[in-house]
Every structure is written in structure tokens, then in C-alpha cells.
mmCIF file of C-alpha atoms in Angstrom:
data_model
loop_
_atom_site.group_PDB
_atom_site.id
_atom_site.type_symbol
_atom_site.label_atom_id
_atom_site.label_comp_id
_atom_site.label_asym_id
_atom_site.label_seq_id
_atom_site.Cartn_x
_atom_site.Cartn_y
_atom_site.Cartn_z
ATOM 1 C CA UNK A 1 130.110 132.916 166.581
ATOM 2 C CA UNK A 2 133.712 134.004 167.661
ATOM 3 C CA UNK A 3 136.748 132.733 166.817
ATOM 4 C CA UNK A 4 137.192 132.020 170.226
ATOM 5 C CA UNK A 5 133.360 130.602 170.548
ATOM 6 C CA UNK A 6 134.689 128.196 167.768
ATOM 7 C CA UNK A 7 137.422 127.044 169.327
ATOM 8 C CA UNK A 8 135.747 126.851 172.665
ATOM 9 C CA UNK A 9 132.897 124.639 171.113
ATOM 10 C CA UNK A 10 135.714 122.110 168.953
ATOM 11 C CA UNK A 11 137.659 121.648 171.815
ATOM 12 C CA UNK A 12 134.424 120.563 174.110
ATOM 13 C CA UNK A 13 133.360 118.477 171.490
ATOM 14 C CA UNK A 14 136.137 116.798 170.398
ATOM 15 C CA UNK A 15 138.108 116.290 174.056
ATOM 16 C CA UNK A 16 137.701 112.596 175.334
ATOM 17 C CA UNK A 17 139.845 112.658 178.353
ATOM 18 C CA UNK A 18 139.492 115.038 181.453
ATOM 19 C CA UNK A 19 142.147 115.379 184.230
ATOM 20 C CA UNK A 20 140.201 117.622 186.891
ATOM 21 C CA UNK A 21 143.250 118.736 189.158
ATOM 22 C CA UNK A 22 141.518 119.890 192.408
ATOM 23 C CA UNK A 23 138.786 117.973 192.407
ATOM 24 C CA UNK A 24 136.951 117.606 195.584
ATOM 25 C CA UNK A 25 134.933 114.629 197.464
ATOM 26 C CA UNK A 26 132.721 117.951 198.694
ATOM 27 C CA UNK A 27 129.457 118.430 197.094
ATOM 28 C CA UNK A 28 129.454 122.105 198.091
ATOM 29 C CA UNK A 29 132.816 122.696 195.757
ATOM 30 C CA UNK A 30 132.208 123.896 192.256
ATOM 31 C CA UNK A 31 135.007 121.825 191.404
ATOM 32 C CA UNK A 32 132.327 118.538 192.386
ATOM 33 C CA UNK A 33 129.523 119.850 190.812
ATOM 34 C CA UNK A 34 131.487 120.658 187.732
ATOM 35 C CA UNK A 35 133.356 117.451 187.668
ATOM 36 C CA UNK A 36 129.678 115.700 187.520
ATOM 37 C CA UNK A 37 128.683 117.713 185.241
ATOM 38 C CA UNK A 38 131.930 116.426 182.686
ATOM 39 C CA UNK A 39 131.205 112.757 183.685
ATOM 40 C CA UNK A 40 127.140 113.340 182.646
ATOM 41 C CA UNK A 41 128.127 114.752 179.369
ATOM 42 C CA UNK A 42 130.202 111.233 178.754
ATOM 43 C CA UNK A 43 133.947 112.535 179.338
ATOM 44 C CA UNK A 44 136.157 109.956 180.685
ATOM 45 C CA UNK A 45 136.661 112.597 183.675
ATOM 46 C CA UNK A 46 139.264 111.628 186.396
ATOM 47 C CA UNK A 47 139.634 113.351 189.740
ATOM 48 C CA UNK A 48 143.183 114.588 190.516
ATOM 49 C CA UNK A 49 144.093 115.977 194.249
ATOM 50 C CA UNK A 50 146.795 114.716 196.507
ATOM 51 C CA UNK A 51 145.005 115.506 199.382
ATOM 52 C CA UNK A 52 141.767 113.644 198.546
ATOM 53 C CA UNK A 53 143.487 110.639 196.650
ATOM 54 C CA UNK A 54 141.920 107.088 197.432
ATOM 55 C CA UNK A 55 139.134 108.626 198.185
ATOM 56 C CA UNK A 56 136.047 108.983 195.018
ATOM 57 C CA UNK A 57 134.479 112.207 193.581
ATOM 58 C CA UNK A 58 131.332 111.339 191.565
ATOM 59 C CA UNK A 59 132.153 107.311 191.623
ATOM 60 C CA UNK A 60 135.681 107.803 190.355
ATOM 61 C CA UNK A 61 138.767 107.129 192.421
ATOM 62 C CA UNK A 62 140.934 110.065 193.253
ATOM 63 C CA UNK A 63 144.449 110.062 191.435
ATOM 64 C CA UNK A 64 147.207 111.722 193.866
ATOM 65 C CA UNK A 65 149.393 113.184 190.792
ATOM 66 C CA UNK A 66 148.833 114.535 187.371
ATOM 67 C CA UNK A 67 151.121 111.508 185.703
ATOM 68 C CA UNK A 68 148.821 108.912 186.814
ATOM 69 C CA UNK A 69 145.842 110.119 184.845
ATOM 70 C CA UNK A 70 147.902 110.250 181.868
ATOM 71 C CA UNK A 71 147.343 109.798 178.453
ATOM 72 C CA UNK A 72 144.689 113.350 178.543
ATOM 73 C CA UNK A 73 143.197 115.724 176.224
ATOM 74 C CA UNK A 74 142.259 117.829 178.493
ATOM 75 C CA UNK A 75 143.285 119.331 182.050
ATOM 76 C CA UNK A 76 141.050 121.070 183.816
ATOM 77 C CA UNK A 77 142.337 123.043 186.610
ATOM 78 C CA UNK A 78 140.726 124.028 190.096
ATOM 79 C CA UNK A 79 144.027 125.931 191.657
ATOM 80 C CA UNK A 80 144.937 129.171 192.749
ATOM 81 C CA UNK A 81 146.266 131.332 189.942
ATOM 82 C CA UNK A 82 149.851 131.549 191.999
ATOM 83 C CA UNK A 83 149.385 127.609 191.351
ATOM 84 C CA UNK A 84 148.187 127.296 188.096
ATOM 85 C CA UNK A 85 151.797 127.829 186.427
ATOM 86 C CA UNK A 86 152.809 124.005 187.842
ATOM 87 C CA UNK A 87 150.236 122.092 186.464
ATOM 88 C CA UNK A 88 150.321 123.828 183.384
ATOM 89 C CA UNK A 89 153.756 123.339 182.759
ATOM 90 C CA UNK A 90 153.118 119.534 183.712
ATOM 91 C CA UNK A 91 150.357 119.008 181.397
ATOM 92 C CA UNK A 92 151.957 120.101 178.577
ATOM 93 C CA UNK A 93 155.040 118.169 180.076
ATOM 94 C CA UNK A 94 152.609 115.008 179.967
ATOM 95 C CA UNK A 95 151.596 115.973 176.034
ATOM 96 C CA UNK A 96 148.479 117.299 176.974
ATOM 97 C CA UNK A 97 146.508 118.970 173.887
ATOM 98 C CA UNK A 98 144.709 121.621 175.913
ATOM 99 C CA UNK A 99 144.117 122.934 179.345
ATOM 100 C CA UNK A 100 141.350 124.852 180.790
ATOM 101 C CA UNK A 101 142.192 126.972 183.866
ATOM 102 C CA UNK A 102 138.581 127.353 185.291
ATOM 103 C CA UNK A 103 136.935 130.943 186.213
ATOM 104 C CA UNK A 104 139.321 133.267 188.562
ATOM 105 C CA UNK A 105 142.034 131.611 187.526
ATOM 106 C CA UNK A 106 144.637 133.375 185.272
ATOM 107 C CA UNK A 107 148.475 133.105 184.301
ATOM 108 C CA UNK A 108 149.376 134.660 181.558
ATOM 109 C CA UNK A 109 152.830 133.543 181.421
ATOM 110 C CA UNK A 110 151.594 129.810 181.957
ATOM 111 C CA UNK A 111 149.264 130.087 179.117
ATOM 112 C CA UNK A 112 152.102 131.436 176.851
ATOM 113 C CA UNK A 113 154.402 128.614 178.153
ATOM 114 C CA UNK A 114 151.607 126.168 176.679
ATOM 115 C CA UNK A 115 150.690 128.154 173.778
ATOM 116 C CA UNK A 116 153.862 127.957 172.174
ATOM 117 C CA UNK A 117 154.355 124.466 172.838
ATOM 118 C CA UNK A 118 151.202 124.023 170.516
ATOM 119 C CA UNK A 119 148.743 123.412 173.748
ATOM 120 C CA UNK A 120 145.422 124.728 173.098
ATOM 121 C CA UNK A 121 144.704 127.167 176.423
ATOM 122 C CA UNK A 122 141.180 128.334 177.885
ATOM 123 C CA UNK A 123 141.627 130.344 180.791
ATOM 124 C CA UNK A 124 138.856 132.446 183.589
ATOM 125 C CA UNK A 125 136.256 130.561 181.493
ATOM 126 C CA UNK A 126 134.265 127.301 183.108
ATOM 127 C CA UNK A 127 133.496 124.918 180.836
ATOM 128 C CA UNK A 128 129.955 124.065 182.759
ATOM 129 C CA UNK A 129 128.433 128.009 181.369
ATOM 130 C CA UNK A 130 130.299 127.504 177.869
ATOM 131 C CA UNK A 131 128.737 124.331 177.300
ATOM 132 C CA UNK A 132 125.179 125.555 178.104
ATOM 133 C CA UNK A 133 126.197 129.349 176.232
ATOM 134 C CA UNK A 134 126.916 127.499 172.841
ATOM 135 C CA UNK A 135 123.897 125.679 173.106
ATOM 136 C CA UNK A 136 126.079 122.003 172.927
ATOM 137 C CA UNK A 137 124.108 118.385 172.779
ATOM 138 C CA UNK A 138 123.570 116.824 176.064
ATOM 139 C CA UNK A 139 126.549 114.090 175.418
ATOM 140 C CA UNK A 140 129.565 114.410 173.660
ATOM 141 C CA UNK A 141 129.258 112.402 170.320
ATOM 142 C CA UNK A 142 125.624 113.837 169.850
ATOM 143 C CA UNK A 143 124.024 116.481 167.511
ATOM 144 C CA UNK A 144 122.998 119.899 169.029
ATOM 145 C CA UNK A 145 119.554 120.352 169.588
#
């Protein structure tokens, strides 16, 4: 196992608290299928998208804003790279301890931004094929296999 494998696997098992930022009410989105996927594993996953708030994804109501799903481990982030600077700079803004920027999306400078404020930073990775790659239990809290 990599050093990054390692950290990959400690942060998935030790995160709690999911902010999905782009989550969508559309079962054809990865973003839905991936924020299921989170909420089966036993993350307390919350859906974040201004344009689909008050509506649900998976059961759970949509949150317009970042702020509102605070206190968070964890942001997961379903933008376009050109938009993936903002709510990285927020999350670490709203003491987040880590942020995932899902696959196809990359900032560099973003991820230095939250790197050096001590923010733990995945990025072009989804955590759906790490989870299954590192061979992880099927709930957080549980042994591997």
C-alpha cells in the first residue's frame, strides 16, 4: 500500500460527516448514485446544491449553502474544476478537515490553499472506486473482510 493508499483508506474510515456540494435529485447523476453510495456505507451524508435545495437526494433534504451543513469532516465536491477553488476555500473557511474534489475535477492552486491550512486534500479520485480498490468493510465502523 501507498502512502497515498494509506491516507486515502484513514480518511474513508475515519470521516463521519459528508457535505456532497452538487448533489443531484437525478438518479442518472453520478453525483446521486455516489451520494447513496456514502449514505449505505453509514456517513452522515448531506446534499448541498442551491439549485435543488428543499428538495431530497436519497431521503435527505437538500441544504442551499455550504454553512448550513456545517460542522463536516468531509466535503465532497461535484463542480467544475473553474468552480472547485470556491468551495474549497469555503470548506476550509468552515474548518473542514478534508475535501475530496471527485474524478475530472482538479485545482491545483485550491488544493495548495487547503493544504497549507492543514486540510487533508483528495483530488480526480472518487471515493465510490477507492472504497471498493482498498478492499474497505461494507460500513464505516466495521472490520475489512
Amino acid at each position: 500500500m501507498t502512502d497515498e493508499d494509506a491516507t486515502i483508506r484513514d480518511l474513508l474510515l475515519r470521516t463521519r460527516r459528508i457535505a456532497v456540494v452538487g448533489a443531484s435529485d437525478r438518479p442518472d447523476r453520478p453525483s446521486h448514485g455516489v451520494f447513496g453510495f456514502l449514505l449505505a456505507r453509514g456517513y452522515d451524508a448531506v446534499p448541498v446544491n442551491p439549485v435543488r435545495a428543499g428538495r431530497t437526494v436519497q431521503g435527505q433534504p437538500v441544504l442551499a449553502g455550504l454553512a448550513e451543513a456545517a460542522p463536516l469532516d468531509m466535503v465532497d465536491v461535484f463542480r467544475r474544476s473553474s468552480e472547485a477553488g470556491a468551495v474549497v476555500d469555503e470548506a476550509v473557511r468552515l474548518g473542514a478537515k478534508s475535501v475530496w474534489l471527485q474524478l475530472g475535477v482538479v485545482d491545483e492552486d485550491a488544493a495548495a490553499r487547503a493544504r497549507a491550512a492543514g486540510v487533508t486534500v483528495v483530488m480526480d479520485r472518487c471515493p465510490v472506486i477507492e472504497w471498493r480498490r482498498l478492499g474497505l468493510p461494507p460500513r464505516i465502523g466495521q472490520q475489512a473482510p
